[in-house]
mmCIF file of C-alpha atoms in Angstrom:
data_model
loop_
_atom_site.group_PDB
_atom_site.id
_atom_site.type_symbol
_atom_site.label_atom_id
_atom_site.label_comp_id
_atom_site.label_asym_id
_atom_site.label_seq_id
_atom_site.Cartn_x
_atom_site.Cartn_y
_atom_site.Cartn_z
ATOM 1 C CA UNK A 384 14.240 -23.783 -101.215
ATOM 2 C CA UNK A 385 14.941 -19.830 -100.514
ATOM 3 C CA UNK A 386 11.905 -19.601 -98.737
ATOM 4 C CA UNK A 387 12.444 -22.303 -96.507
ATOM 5 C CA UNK A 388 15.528 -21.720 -95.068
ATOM 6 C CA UNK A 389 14.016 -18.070 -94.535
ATOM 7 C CA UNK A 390 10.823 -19.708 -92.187
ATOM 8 C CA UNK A 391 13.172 -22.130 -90.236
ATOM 9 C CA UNK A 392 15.163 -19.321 -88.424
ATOM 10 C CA UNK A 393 11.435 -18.153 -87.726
ATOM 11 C CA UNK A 394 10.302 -21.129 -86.387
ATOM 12 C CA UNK A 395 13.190 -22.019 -84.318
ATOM 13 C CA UNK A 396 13.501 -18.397 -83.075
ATOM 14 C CA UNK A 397 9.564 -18.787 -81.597
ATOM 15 C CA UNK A 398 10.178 -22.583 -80.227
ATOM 16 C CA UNK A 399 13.403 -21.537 -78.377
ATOM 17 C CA UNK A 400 10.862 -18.286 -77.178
ATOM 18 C CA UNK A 401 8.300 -21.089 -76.335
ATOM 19 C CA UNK A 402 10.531 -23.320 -74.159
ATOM 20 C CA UNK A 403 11.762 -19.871 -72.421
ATOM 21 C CA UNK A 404 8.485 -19.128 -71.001
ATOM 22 C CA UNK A 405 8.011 -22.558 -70.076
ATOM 23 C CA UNK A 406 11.230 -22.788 -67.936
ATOM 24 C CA UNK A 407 10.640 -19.523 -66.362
ATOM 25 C CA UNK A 408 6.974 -20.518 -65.289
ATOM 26 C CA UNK A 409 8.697 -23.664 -64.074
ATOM 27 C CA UNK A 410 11.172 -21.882 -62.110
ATOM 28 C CA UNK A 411 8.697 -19.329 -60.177
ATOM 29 C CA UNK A 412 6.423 -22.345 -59.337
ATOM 30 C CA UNK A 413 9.517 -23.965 -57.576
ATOM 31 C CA UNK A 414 10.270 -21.146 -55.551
ATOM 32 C CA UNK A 415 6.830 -20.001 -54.501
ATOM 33 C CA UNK A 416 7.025 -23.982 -53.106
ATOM 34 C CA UNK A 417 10.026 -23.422 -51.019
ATOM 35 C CA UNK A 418 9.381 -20.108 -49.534
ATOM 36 C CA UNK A 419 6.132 -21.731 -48.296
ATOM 37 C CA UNK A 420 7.990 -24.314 -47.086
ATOM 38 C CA UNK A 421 10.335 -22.577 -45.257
ATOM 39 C CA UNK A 422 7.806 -19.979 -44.067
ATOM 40 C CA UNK A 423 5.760 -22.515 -42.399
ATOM 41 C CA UNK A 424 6.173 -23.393 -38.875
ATOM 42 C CA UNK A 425 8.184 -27.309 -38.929
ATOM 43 C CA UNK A 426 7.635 -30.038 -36.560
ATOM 44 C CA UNK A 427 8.928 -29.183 -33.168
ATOM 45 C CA UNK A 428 9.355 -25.635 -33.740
ATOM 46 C CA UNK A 429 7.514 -22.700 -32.143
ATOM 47 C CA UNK A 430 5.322 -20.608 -34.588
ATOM 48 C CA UNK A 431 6.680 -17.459 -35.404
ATOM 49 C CA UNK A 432 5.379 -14.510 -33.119
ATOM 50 C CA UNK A 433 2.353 -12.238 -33.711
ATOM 51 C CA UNK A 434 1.640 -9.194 -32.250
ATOM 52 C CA UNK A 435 -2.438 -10.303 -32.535
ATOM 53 C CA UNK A 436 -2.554 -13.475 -31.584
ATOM 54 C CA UNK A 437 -3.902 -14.861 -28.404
ATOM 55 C CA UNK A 438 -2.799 -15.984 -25.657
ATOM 56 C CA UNK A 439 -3.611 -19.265 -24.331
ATOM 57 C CA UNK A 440 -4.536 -19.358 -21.007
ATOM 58 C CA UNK A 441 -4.152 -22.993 -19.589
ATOM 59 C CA UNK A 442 -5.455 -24.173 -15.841
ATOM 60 C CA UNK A 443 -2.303 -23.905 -13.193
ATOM 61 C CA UNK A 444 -0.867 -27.552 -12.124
ATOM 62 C CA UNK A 445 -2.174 -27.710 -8.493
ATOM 63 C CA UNK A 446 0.297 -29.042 -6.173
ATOM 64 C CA UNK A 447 -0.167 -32.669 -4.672
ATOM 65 C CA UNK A 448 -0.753 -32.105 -0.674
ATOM 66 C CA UNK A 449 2.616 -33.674 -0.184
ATOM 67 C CA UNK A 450 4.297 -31.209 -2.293
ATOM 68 C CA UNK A 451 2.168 -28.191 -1.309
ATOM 69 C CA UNK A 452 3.851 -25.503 0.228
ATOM 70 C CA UNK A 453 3.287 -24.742 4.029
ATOM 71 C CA UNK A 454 -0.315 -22.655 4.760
ATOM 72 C CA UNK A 455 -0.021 -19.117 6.544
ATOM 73 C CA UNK A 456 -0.859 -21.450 9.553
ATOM 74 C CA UNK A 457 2.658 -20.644 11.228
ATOM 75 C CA UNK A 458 1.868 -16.695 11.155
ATOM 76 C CA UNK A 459 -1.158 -16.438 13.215
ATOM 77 C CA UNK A 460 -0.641 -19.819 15.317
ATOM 78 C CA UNK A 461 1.966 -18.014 17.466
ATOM 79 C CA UNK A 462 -0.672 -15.737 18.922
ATOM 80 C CA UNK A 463 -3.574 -17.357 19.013
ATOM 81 C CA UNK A 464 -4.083 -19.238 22.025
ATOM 82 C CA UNK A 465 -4.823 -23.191 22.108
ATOM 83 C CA UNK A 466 -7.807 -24.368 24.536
ATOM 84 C CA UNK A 467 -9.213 -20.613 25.554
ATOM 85 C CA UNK A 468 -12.805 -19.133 24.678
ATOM 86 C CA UNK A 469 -13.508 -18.676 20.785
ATOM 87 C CA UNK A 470 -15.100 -15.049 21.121
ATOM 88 C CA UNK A 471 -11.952 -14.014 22.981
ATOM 89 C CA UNK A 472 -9.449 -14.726 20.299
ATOM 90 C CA UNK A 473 -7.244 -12.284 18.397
ATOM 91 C CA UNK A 474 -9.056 -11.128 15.370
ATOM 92 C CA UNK A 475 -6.605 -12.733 12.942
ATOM 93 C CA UNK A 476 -7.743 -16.191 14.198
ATOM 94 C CA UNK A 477 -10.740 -16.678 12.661
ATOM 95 C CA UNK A 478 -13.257 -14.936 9.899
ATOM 96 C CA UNK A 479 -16.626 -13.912 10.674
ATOM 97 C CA UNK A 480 -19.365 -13.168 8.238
ATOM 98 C CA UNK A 481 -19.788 -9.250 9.192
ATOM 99 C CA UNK A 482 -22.523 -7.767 7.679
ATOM 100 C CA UNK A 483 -23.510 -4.021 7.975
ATOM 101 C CA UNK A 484 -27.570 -4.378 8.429
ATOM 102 C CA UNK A 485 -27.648 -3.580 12.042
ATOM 103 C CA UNK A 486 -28.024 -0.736 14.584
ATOM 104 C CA UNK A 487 -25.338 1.459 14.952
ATOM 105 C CA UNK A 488 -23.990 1.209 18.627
ATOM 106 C CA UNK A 489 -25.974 -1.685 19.652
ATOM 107 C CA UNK A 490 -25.236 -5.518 20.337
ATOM 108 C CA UNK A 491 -25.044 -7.427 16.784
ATOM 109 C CA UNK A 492 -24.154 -11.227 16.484
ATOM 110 C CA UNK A 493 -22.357 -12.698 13.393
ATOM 111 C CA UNK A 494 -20.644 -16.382 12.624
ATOM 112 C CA UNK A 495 -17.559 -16.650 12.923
ATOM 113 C CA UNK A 496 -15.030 -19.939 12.052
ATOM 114 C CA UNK A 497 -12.127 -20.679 13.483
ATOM 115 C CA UNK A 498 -8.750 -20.843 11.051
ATOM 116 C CA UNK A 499 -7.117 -24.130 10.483
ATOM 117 C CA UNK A 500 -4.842 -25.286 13.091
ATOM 118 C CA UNK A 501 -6.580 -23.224 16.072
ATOM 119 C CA UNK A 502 -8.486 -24.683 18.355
ATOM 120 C CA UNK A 503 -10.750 -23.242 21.004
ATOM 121 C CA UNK A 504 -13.903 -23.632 23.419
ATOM 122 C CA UNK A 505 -17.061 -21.758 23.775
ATOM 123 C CA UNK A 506 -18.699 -20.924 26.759
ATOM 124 C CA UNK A 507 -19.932 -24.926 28.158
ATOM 125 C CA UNK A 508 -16.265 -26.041 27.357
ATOM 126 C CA UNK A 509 -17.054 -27.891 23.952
ATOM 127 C CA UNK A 510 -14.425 -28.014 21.732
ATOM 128 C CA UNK A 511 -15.723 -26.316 18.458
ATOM 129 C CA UNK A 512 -14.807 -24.573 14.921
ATOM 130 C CA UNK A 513 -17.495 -22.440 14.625
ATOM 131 C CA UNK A 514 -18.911 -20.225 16.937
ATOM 132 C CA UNK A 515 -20.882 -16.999 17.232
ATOM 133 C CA UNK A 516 -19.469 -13.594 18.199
ATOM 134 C CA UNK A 517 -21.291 -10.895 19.505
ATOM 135 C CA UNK A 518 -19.796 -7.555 18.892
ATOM 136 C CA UNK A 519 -21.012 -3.541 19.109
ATOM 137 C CA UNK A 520 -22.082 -2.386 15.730
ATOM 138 C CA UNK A 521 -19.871 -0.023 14.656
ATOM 139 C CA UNK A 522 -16.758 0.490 12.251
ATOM 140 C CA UNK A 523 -13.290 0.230 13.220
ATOM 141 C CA UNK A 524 -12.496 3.665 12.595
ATOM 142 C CA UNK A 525 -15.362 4.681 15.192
ATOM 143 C CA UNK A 526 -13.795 3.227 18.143
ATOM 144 C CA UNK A 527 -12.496 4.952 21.209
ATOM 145 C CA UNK A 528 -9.110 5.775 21.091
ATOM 146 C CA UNK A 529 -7.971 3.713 23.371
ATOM 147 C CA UNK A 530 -8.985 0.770 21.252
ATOM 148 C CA UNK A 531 -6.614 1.671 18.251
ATOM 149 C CA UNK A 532 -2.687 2.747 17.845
ATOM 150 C CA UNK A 533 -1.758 4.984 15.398
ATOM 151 C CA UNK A 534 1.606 5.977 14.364
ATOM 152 C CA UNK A 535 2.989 9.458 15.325
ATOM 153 C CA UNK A 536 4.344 12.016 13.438
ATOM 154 C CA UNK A 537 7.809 13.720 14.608
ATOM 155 C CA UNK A 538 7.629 16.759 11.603
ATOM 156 C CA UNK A 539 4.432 18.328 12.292
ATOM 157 C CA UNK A 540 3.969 21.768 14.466
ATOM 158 C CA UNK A 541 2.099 20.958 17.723
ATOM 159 C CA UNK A 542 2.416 24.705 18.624
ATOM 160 C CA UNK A 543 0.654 26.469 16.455
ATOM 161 C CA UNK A 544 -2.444 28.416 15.997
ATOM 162 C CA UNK A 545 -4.654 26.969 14.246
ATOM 163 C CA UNK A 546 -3.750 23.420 15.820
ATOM 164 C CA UNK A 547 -1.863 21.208 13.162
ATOM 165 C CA UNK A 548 -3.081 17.927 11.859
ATOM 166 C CA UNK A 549 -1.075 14.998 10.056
ATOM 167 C CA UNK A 550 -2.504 12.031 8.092
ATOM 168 C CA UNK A 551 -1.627 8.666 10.618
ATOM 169 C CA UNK A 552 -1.876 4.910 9.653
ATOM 170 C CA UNK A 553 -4.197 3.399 13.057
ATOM 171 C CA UNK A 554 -4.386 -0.373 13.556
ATOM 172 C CA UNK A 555 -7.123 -1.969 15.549
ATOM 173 C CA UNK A 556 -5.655 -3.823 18.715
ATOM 174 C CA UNK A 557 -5.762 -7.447 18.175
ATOM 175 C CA UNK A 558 -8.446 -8.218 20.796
ATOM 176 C CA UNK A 559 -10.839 -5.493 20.114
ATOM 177 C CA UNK A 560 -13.350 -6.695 16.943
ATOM 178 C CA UNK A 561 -15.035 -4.125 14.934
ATOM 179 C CA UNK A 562 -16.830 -3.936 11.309
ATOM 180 C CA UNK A 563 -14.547 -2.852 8.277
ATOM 181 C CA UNK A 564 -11.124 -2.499 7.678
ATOM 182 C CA UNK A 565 -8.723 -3.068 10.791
ATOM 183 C CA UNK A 566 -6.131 -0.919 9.145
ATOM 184 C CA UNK A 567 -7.240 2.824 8.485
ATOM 185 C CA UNK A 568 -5.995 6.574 8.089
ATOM 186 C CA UNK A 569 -7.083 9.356 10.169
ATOM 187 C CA UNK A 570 -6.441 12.822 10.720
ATOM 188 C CA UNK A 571 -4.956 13.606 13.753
ATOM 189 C CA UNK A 572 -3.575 16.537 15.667
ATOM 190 C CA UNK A 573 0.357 16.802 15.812
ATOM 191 C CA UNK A 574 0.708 15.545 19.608
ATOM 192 C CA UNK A 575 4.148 14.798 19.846
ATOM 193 C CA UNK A 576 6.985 16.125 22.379
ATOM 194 C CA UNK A 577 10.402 16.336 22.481
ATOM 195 C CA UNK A 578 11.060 16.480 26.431
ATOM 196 C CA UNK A 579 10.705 20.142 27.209
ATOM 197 C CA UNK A 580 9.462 21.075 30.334
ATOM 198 C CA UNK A 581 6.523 23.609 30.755
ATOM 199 C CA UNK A 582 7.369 23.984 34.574
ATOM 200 C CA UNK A 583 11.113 24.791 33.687
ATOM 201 C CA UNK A 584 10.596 27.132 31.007
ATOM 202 C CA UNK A 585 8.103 29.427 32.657
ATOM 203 C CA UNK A 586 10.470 29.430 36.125
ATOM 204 C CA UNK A 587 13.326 30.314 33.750
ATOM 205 C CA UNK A 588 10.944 33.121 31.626
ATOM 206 C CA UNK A 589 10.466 34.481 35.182
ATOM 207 C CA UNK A 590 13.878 34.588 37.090
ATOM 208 C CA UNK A 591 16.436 34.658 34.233
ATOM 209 C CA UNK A 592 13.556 35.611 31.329
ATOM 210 C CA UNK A 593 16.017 39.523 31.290
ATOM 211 C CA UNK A 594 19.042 36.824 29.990
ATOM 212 C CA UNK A 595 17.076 34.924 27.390
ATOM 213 C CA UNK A 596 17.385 31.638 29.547
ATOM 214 C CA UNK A 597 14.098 30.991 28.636
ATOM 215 C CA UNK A 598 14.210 31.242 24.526
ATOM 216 C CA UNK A 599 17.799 29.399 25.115
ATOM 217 C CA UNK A 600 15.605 26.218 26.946
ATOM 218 C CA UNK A 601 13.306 26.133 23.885
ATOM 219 C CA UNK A 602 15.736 26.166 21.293
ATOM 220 C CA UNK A 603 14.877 29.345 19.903
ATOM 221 C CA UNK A 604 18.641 30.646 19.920
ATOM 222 C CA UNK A 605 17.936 34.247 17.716
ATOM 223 C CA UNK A 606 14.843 35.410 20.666
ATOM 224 C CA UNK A 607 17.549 34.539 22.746
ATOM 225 C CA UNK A 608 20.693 36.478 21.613
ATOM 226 C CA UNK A 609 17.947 39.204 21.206
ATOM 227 C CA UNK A 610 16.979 39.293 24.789
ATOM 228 C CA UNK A 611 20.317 38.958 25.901
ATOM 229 C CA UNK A 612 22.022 41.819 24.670
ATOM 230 C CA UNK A 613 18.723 43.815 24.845
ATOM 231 C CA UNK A 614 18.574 42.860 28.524
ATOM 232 C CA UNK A 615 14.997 41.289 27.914
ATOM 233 C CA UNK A 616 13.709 44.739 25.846
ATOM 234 C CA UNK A 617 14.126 46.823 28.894
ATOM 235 C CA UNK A 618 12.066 44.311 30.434
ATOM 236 C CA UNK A 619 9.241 44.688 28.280
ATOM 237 C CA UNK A 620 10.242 41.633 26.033
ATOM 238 C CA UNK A 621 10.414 39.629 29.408
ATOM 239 C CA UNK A 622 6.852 40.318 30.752
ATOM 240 C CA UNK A 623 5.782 39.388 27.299
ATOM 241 C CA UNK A 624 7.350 36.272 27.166
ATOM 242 C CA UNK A 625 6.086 35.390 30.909
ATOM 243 C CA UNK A 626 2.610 35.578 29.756
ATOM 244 C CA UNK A 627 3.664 34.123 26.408
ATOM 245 C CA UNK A 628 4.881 31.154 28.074
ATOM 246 C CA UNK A 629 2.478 30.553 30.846
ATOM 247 C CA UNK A 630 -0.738 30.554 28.458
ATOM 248 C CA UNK A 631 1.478 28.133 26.170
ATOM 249 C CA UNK A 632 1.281 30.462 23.028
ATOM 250 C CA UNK A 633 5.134 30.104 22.717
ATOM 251 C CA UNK A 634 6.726 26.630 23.034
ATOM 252 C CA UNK A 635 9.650 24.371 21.809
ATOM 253 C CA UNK A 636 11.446 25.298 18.698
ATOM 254 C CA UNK A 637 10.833 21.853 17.226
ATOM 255 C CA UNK A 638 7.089 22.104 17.465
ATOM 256 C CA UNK A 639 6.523 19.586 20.191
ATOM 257 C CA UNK A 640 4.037 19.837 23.071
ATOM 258 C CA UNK A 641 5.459 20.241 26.499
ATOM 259 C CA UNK A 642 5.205 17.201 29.240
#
């Protein structure tokens, strides 16, 4: 009877063990069910961002006509011309397919089509959209000069030796067609002039040159004072400065050109 009650402890101790183990096992399963749970993305929710996942590129929602917003129509119809000659329209009125296999400097013809919303003739009187333009072969950037405005540059020495140059932005005029880009850069020599007078500052360099009248004209304040209380370098500094002046060697103080 000793020996029993001295296994039962035993036995209990290992069943209580047992069901331990069993409950803990139970427990972890649970919870490894709910954090999937909650870790997956629910019904109606977004998925959780991820720095490699793909986007998804979908096709855009094209506008019905009715809804579409207005064409660039309105900001080339105001100067192109309704009823004239297609070949003599502004450039931005129709496209042309310009190819560069011809002669440079000769006659080359390419079709052109008129842009929505313009109308014009060719030569019989025909109403028509598509037309053929015959223009010299040759890129815009090798027209004349005359056939191109460029902007001018107000910072640049014009008086200077070597002759300046400055980078401008040129733009074809609208009625002259050419191959290439309408819009293009060149380098041009500072040409720009602030209103001084080469007539007035070489009369002034020779009747009041002794006085510094002439530096004074040109801005050039310091040559003047100098002058001036030299009384023109004993007349030396004035003979200078009238051969100075008349070969255009010395000019305005802000680097313009004379008119």
């Amino acid at each position: 009877m000793a020996t029993v009650s001295q296994i039962w402890p035993f036995e209990r101790r290992r069943c209580l063990k047992a069901h331990g183990i069993l409950t803990l096992l139970f427990l972890d399963l649970c919870l490894r069910c709910v954090n999937g749970y909650l870790s997956s993305p629910h019904v109606g929710q977004e998925p959780p961002y991820s720095r490699d996942a793909q986007p998804v590129i979908t096709s855009p929602v094209v506008p019905s006509p009715s809804s579409a917003s207005p064409t660039d129509s309105d900001g080339y119809a105001a100067k192109c011309p309704s009823g004239g000659q297609c070949n003599r329209l502004p450039a931005d009125c129709f496209n042309c397919s310009y190819h560069h296999n011809c002669s440079y400097g000769k006659p080359a013809s390419f079709s052109c089509k008129a842009k929505r919303g313009v109308h014009c003739t060719v030569e019989s009187g025909k109403q028509q959209t598509n037309f053929s333009l015959s223009i010299t072969c040759q890129f815009c950037w090798q027209l004349d000069l005359s056939q191109y405005r460029c902007s001018n540059s107000t910072s640049c020495m014009t008086v200077a030796c070597p002759r300046k140059r400055y980078n401008a932005t040129c733009q074809v005029l609208d009625h002259v067609h050419c191959l290439g880009k309408r819009v293009f850069w060149k380098r041009l020599y500072c040409n720009w002039t602030g209103g001084y007078k080469w007539s007035t500052a070489l009369a002034l360099s020779i009747t009041l040159g002794g006085f510094g009248a002439d530096r004074f004209y040109l801005g050039q304040w310091r040559e003047g004072l100098g002058k001036l209380f030299s009384f023109g370098g004993l007349g030396i500094w004035t003979l200078i400065d009238v051969l100075l002046i008349g070969a255009g060697y010395v000019g305005p103080a802000d680097g313009s050109l004379y008119i």
